[in-house]
Short mmCIF file of C-alpha atoms and ligand atoms in Angstrom, two decimals:
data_model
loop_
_atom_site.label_atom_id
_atom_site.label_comp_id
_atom_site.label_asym_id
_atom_site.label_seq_id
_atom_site.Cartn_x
_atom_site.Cartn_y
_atom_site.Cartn_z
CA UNK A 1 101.35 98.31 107.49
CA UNK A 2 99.81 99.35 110.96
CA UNK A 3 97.71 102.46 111.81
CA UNK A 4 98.24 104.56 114.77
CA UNK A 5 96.25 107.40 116.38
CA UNK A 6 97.02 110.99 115.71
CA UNK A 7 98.58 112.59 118.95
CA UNK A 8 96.02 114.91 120.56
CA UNK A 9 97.93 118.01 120.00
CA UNK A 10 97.85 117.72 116.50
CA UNK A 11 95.34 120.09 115.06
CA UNK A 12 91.84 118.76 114.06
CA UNK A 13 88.56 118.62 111.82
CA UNK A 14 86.21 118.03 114.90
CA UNK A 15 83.60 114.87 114.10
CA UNK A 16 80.64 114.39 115.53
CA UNK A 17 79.48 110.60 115.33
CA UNK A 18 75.29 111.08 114.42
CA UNK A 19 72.81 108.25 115.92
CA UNK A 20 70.16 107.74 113.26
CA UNK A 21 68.34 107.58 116.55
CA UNK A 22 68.43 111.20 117.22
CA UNK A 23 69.00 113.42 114.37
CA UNK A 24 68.85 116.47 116.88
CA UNK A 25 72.54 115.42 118.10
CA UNK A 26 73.87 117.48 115.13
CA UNK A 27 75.41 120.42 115.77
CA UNK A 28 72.85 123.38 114.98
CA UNK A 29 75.13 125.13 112.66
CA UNK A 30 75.01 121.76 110.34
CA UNK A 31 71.53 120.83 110.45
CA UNK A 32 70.18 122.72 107.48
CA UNK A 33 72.98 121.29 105.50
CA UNK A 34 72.84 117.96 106.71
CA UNK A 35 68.93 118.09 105.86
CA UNK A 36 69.89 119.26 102.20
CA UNK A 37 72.36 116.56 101.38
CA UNK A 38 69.50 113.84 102.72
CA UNK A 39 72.28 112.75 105.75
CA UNK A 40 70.24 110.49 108.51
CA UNK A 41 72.95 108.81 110.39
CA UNK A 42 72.85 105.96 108.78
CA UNK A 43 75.52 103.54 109.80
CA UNK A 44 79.40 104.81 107.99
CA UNK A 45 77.46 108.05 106.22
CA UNK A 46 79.58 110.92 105.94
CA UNK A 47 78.92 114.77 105.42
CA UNK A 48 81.61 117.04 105.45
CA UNK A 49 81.09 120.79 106.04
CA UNK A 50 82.82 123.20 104.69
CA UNK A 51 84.04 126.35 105.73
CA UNK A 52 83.87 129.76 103.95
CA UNK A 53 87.68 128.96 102.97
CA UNK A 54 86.92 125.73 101.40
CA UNK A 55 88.47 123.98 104.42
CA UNK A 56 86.26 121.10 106.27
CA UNK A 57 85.02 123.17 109.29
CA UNK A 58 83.41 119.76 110.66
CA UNK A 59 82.43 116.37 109.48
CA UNK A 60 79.49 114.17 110.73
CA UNK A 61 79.89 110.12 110.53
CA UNK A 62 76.55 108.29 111.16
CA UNK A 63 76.56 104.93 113.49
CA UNK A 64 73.01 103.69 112.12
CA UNK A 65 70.23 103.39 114.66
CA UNK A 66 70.25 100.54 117.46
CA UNK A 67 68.81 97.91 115.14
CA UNK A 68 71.12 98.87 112.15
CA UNK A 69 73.96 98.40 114.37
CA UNK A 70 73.11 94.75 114.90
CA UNK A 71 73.80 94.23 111.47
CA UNK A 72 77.03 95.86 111.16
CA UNK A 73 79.85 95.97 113.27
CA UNK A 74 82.45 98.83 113.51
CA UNK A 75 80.19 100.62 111.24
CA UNK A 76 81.61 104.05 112.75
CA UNK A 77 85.31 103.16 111.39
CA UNK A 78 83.99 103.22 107.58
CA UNK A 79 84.78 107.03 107.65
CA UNK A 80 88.02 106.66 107.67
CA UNK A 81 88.12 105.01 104.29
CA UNK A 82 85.36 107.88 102.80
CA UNK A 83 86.57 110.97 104.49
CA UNK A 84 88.29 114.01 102.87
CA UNK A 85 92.32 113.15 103.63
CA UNK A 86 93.16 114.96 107.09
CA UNK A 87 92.95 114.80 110.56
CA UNK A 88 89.85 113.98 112.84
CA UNK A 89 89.17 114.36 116.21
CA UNK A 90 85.84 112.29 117.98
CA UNK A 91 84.32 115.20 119.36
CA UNK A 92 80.74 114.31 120.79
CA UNK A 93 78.69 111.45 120.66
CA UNK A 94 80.48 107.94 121.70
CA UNK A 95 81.48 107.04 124.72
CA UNK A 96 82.92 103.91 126.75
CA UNK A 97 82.82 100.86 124.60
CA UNK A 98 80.98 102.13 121.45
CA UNK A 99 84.02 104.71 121.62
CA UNK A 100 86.87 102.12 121.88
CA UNK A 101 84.97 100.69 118.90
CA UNK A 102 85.13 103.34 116.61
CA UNK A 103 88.17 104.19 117.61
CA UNK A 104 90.00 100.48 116.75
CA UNK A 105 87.77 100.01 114.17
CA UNK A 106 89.10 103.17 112.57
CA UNK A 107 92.84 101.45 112.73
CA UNK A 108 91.53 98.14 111.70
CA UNK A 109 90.09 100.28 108.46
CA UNK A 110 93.17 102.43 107.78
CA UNK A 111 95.14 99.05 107.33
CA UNK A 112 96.52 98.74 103.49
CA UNK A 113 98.64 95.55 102.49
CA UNK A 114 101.51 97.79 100.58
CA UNK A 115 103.79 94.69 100.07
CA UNK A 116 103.54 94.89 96.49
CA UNK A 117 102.20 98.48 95.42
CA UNK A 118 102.64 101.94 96.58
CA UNK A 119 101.10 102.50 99.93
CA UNK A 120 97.68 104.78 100.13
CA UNK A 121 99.46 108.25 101.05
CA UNK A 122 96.16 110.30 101.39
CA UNK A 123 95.86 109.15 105.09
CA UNK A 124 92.48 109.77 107.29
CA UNK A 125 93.79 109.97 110.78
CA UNK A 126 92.11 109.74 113.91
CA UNK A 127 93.33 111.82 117.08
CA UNK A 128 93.89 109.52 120.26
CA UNK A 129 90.45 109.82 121.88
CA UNK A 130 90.73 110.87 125.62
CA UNK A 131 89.06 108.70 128.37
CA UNK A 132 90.08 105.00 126.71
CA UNK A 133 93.43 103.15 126.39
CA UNK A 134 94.28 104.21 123.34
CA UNK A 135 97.81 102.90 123.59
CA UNK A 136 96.20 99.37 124.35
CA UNK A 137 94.42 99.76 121.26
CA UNK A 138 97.58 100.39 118.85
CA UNK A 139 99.07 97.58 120.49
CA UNK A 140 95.78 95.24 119.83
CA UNK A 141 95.66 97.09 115.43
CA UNK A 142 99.61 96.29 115.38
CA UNK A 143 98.99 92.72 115.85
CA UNK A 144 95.77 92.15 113.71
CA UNK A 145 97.80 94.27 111.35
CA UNK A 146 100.65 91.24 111.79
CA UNK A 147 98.06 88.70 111.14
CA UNK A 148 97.04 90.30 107.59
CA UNK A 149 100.12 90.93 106.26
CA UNK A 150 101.19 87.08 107.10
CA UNK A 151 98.00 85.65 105.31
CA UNK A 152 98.10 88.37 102.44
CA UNK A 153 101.63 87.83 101.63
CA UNK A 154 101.60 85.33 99.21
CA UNK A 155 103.33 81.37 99.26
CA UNK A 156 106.46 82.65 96.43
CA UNK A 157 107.47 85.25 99.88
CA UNK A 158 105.58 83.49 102.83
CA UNK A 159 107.50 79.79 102.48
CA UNK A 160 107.65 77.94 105.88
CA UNK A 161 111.27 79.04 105.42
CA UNK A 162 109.76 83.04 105.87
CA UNK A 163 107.10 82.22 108.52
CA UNK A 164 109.77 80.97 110.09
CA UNK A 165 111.17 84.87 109.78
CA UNK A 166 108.55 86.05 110.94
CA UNK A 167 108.59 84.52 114.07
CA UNK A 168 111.87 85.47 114.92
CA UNK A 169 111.45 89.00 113.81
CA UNK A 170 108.17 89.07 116.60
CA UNK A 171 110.51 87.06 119.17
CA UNK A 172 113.60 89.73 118.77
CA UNK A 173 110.91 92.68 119.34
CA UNK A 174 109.77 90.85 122.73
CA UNK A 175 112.75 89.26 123.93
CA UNK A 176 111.26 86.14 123.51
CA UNK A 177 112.95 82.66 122.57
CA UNK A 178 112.59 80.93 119.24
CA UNK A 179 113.85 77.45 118.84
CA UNK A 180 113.05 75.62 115.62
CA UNK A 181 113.78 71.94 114.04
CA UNK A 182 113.68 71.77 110.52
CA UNK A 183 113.85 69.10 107.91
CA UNK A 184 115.18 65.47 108.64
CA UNK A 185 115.43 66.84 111.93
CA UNK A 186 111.72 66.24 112.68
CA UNK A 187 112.38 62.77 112.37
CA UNK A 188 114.61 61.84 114.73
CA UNK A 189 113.05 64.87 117.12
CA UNK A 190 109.99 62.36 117.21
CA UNK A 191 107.34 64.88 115.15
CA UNK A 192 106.58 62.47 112.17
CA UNK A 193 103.37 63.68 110.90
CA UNK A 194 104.92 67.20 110.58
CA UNK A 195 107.52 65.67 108.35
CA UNK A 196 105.04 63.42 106.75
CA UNK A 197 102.98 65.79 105.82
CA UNK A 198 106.01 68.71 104.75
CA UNK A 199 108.44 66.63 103.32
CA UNK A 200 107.42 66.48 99.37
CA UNK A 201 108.02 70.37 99.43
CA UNK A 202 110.87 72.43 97.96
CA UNK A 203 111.16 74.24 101.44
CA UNK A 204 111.34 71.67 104.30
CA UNK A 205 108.81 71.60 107.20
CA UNK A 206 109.31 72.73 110.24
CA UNK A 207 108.22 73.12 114.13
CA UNK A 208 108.59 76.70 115.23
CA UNK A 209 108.66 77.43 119.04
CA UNK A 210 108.51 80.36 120.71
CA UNK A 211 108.45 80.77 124.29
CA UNK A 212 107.75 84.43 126.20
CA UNK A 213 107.15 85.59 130.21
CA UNK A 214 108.56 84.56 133.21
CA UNK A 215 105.40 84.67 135.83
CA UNK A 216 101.98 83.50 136.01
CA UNK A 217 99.83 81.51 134.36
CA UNK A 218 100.79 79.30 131.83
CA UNK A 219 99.51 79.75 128.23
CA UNK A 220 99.84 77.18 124.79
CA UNK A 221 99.08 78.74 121.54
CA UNK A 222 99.37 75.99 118.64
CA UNK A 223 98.55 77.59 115.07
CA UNK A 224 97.91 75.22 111.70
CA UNK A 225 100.90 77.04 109.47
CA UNK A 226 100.28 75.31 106.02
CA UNK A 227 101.97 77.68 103.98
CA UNK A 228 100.29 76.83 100.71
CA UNK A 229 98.14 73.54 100.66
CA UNK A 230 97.40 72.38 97.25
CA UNK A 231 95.60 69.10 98.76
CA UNK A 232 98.89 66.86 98.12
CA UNK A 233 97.86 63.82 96.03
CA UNK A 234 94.43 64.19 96.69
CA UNK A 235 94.66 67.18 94.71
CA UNK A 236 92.27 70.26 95.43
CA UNK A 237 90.60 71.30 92.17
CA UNK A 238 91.82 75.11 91.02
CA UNK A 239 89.16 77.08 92.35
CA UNK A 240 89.34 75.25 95.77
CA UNK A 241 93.21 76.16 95.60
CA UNK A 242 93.12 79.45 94.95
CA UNK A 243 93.03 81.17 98.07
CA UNK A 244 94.75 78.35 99.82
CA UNK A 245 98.43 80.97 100.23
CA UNK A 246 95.98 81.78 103.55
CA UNK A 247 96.31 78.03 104.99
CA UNK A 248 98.58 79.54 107.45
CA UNK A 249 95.99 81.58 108.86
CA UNK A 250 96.11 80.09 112.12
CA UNK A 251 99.49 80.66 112.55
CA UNK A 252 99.42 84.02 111.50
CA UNK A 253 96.17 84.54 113.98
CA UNK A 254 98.19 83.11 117.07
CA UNK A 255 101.22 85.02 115.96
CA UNK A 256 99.25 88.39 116.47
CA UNK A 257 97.73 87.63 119.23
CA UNK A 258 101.21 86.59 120.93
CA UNK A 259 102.35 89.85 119.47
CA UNK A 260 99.19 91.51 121.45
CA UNK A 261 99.90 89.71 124.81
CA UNK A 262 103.81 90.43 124.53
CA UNK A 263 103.17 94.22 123.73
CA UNK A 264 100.90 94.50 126.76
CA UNK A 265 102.94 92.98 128.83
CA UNK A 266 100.34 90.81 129.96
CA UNK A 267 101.24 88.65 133.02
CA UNK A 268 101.45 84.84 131.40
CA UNK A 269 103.60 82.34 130.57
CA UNK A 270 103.32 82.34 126.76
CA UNK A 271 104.39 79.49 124.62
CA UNK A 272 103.48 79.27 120.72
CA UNK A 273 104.18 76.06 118.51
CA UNK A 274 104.04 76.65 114.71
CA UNK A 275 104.27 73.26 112.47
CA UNK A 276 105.09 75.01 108.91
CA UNK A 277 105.15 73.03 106.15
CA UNK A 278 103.69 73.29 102.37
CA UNK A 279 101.03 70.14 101.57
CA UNK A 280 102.84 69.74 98.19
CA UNK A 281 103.24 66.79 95.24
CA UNK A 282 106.19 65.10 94.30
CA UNK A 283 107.66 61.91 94.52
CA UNK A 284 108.36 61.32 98.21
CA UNK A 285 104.87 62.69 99.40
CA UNK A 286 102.71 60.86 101.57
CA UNK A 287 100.03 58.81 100.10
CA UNK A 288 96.21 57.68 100.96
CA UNK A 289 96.09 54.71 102.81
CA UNK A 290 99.40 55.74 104.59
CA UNK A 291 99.38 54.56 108.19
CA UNK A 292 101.64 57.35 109.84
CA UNK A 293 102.99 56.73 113.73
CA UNK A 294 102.24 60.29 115.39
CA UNK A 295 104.26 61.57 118.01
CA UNK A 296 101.78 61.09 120.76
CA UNK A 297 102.09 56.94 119.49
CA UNK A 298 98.67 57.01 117.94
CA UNK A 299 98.33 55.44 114.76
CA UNK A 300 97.14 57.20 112.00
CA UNK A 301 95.35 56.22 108.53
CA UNK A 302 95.44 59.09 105.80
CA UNK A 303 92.32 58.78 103.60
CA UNK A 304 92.54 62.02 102.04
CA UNK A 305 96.28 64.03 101.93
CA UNK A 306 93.90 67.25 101.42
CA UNK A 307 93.23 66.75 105.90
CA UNK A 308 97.02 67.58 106.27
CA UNK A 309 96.06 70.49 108.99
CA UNK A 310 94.84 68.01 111.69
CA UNK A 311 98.43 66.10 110.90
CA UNK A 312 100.63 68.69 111.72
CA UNK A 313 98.76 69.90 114.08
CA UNK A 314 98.55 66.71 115.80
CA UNK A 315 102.11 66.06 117.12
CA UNK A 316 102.60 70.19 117.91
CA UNK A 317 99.50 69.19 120.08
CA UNK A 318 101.31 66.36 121.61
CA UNK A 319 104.18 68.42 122.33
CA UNK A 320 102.11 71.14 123.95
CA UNK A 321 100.87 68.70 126.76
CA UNK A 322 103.79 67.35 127.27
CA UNK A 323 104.60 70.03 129.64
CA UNK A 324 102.39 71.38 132.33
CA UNK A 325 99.83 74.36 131.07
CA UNK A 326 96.79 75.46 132.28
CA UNK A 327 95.31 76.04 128.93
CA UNK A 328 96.40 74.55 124.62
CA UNK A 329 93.97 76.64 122.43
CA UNK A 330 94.66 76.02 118.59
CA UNK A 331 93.91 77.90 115.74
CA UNK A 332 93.54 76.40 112.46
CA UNK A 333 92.00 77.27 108.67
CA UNK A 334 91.07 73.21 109.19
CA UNK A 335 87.47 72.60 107.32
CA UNK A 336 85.39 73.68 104.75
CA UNK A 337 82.65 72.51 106.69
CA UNK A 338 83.25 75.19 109.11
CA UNK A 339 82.60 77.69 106.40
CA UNK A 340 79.55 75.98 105.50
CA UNK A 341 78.12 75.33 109.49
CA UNK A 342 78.81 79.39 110.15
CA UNK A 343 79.92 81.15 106.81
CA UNK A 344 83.20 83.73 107.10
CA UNK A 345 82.67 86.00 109.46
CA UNK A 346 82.07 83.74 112.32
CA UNK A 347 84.70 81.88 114.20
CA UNK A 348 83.44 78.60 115.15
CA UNK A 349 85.43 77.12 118.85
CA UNK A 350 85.00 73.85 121.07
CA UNK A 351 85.79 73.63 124.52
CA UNK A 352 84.76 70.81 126.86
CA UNK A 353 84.50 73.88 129.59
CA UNK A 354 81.41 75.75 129.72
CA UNK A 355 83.21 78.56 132.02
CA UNK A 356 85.80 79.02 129.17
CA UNK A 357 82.56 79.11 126.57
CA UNK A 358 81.03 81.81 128.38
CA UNK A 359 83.98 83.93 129.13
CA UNK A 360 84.39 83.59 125.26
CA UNK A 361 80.82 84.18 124.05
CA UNK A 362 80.77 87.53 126.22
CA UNK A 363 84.31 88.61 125.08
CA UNK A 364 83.67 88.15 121.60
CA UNK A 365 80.23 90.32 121.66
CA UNK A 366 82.20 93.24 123.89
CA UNK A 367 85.02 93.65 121.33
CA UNK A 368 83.10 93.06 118.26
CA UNK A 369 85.33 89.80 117.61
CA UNK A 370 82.15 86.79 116.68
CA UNK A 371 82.63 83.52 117.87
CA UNK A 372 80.29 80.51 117.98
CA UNK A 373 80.47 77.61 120.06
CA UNK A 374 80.15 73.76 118.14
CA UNK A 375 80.54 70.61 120.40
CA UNK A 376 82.97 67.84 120.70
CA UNK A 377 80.03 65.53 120.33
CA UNK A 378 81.63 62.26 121.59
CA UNK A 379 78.98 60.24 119.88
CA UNK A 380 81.06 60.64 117.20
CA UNK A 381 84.16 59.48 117.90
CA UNK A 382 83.33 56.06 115.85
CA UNK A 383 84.13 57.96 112.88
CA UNK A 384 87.22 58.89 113.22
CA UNK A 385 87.90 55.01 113.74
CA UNK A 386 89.01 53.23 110.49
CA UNK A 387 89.13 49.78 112.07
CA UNK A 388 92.99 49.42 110.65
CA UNK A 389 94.71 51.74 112.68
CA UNK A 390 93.93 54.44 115.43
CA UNK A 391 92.51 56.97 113.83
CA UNK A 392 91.44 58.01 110.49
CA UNK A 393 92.45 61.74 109.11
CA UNK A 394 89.21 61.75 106.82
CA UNK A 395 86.05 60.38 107.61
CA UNK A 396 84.22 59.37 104.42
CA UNK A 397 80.76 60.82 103.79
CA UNK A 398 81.99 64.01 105.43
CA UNK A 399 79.03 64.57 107.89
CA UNK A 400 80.20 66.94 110.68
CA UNK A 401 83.41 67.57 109.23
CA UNK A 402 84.60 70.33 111.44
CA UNK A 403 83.56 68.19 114.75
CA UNK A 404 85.08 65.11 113.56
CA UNK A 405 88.10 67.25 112.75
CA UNK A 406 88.00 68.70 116.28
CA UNK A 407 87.56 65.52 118.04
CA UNK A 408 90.45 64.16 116.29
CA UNK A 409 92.38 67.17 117.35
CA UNK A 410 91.63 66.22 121.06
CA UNK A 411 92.66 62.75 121.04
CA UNK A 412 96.21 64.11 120.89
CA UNK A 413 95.55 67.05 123.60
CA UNK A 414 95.52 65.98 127.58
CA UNK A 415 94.97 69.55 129.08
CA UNK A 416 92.89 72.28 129.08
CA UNK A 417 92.23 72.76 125.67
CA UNK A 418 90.41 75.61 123.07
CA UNK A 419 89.97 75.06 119.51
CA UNK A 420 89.16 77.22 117.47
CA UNK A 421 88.57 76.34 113.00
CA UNK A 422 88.90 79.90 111.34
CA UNK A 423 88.48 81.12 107.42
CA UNK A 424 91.93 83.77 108.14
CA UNK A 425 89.82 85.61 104.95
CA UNK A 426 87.59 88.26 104.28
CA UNK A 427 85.77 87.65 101.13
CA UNK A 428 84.69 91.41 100.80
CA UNK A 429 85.27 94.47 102.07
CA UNK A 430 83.49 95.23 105.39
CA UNK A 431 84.25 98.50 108.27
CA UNK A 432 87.27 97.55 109.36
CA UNK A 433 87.99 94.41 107.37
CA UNK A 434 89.17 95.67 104.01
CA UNK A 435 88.58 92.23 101.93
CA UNK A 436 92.10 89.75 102.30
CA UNK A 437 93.56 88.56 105.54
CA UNK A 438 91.98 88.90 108.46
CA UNK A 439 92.49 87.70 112.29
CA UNK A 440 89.59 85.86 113.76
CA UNK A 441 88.98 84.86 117.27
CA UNK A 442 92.48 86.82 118.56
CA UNK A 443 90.85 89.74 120.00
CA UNK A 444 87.95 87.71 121.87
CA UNK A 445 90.73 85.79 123.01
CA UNK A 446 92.69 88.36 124.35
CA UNK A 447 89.79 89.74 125.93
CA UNK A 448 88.55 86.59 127.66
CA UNK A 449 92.21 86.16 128.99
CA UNK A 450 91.67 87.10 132.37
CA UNK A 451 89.09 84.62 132.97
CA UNK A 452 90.51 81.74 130.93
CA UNK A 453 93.54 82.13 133.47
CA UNK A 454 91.99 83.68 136.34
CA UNK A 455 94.72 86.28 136.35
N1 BES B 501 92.78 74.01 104.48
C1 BES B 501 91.70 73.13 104.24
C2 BES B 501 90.39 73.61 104.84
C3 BES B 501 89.77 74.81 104.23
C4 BES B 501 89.29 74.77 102.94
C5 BES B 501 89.59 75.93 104.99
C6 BES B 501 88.67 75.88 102.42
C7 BES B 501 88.96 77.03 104.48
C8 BES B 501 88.52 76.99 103.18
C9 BES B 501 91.96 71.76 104.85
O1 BES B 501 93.28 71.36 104.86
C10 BES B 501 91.18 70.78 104.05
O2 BES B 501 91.48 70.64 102.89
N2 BES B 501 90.21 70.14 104.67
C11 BES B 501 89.38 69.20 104.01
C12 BES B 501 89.27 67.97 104.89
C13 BES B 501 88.60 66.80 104.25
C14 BES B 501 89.48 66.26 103.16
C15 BES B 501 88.36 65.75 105.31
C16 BES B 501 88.01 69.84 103.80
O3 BES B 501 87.54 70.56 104.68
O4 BES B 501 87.45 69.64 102.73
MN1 MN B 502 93.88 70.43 103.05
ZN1 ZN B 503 94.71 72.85 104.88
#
């Protein structure tokens, strides 16, 4: 379910937003009050005041002092998870970007996954804030929103089968085109490692494009849609396959961010490639020591059938540059070692184009979205060599595992190319990030956009 602002007639409980900085930016009439209840500003505090009625008359949110808020991001937006039910309006102290913020943050925070329970229905609402784009912003909270549900909703009602829903559901909104090939039909469409890789599961795999925009630029998104990945025959142990209903987090991540780019309107050429499959067991899955043929005609030896994501997303990759673009980025829950190099809040991204890197780096700190650069560190190319075919899907020893991965990823990619290995997962609950599903990377994306395509 997605958040959306108040509209600014509605009547409000004015908030004033308190820098632990300077404690003389509350209001007078609070300040005794305030001083009783021990409230400093500190980052996502709350004090309500009441009025003689028992109403709130006002409420004060803290944003932490300058150093505090290098520690915490969005830490304005946690009021809307601690405040009395009712509606707020931003009255003094944000402006520009710390405003924008608070103010997405607060939609971000007001998210609840109410698939499977009753929805929250004690809502704290936020009044559009005048002098930002707060339109832009619904449009940007709808999307992330997207993202979550697609990761939360677990494998039983998210099959490749449903992703495949989803899409089209997003592509009817938009207008844009969907075309999909499904089962056996991978095979003699020439995407073998997507069938490979899909075929031992009750729901077949599949290759879900999308294609959106007329003018301008042109944009490939390729997102890793492994439905549920229990490791195939190289089984993942139980507590490394319990989250794994979020292995489609890439998908779901480029999903909302074509749902951001479609709602704005933005002026691209937009085409997204989903392989969806489930990395099951049974008795026609793909082994180790497979040698698989991949699309692009490189040969492929599987050492482990747990590095399925770099499989599928090898011949979608392939397809991608088969056509003129002026920039692939992929988007992929791919390694563990990612999660060990940079933990989960980060999302790690390689680009052989330092202008890209920058644009990134700066887009991600301006909208609050972290991203890291790692190389494609060509020394190690060797190890993705196993001597009997092309390529090898699982280095032994492990070292590097998220470059490796990456470089094996760009043997199938001959364009401008982004890629990006996210968690899709928040382990616990942070301002804005209630713990589940969560969109990495989208939003610095979206912001760097400009520059990636010098629109
Ligand atoms: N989906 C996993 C990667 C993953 C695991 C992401 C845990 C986030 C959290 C991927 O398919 C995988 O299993 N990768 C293996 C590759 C290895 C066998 C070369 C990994 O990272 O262990
Ligand atoms: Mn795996
Ligand atoms: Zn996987």
């Amino acid at each position: 379910m997605t958040a959306t602002f108040a509209s600014p007639d509605t009547a409000a409980i004015p908030l004033h937003i308190i820098d632990a900085d300077d404690l003389d930016s509350i209001p007078a009439s609070a300040r005794d009050w305030a001083a009783t209840c021990g409230f400093k500003g500190k980052s996502g505090a709350t004090l309500v005041i009441p009025a003689a009625d028992g109403a709130v008359a006002m409420a004060l949110v803290g944003r932490g002092s300058a150093t505090s808020r290098q520690r915490t991001r969005f830490g304005v937006a946690a009021a809307a998870r601690k405040l009395p039910a009712g509606t707020y309006a931003i009255v003094a102290g944000l402006t520009g970007p710390a405003l924008e913020e608070a103010a997405l943050g607060w939609l971000l925070e007001s998210y609840d996954f109410s698939r499977y329970k009753k929805p929250k229905s004690d809502a704290v609402r936020l009044v559009a804030p005048s002098g930002i784009d707060a339109a832009r912003l619904e449009m940007i909270a709808a999307g992330e929103a997207l993202t979550r549900d697609l990761i939360n909703t677990p494998t039983n009602d998210m099959s490749p089968a449903d992703l495949e829903d989803a899409a089209r559901s997003l592509a009817r909104r938009h207008d844009a085109k969907i075309n999909v090939i499904t089962g056996d039909d991978l095979i003699s469409s020439n995407f073998p490692m997507i069938h490979a890789v899909g075929r031992a599961s009750a729901t077949p795999p599949r290759l879900i494009e999308m294609t959106w925009g007329d003018t301008g630029p042109h944009l490939t998104l390729v997102g890793k849609g492994v439905c549920f990945d229990t490791g195939g025959l190289n089984i993942k142990p139980g507590s490394s396959m319990g989250l794994m209903k979020k292995d489609m987090g890439g998908a779901a991540t480029t999903l909302g961010l074509a749902s951001m780019i479609m709602a704005l309107k933005l002026p691209i050429r937009l085409r997204l490639l989903i392989p969806a499959v489930e990395n099951s067991i049974s008795a026609n899955a793909f082994r180790p020591q497979d040698i698989l043929t991949s699309r692009k005609g490189l040969t492929v030896e599987i050492n482990n059938t747990d590095a399925e994501g770099r499989l599928v997303l090898a011949d979608a990759l392939a397809l991608a540059c088969e056509e003129d673009t002026d920039l692939v980025i992929s988007m992929a829950t791919l390694t563990g070692a990612a999660r060990v190099a940079v933990g989960p809040d980060l999302s790690p991204f390689f680009t052989d184009d330092d202008a890209a890197a920058t644009a990134l780096t700066k887009a991600a700190a301006q909208v609050a979205d972290p991203v890291w650069r790692l190389p494609f560190h060509a020394p190690y190319e060797d190890m993705i060599e196993p001597g009997v075919a092309d390529l090898d899907n699982a280095p032994s020893g492990g070292f590097a595992g998220a470059i490796t991965a990456a470089l094996f990823l760009r043997r199938f990619v001959s364009r401008p190319y982004i890629h990006f290995d996210i968690y899709g997962w928040n382990p616990t609950a942070k301002p804005a990030r209630p713990k589940g599903g969560v969109g990495m990377g989208a939003r610095a994306i979206l912001d760097a956009l400009p520059d990636l395509l010098k629109l």
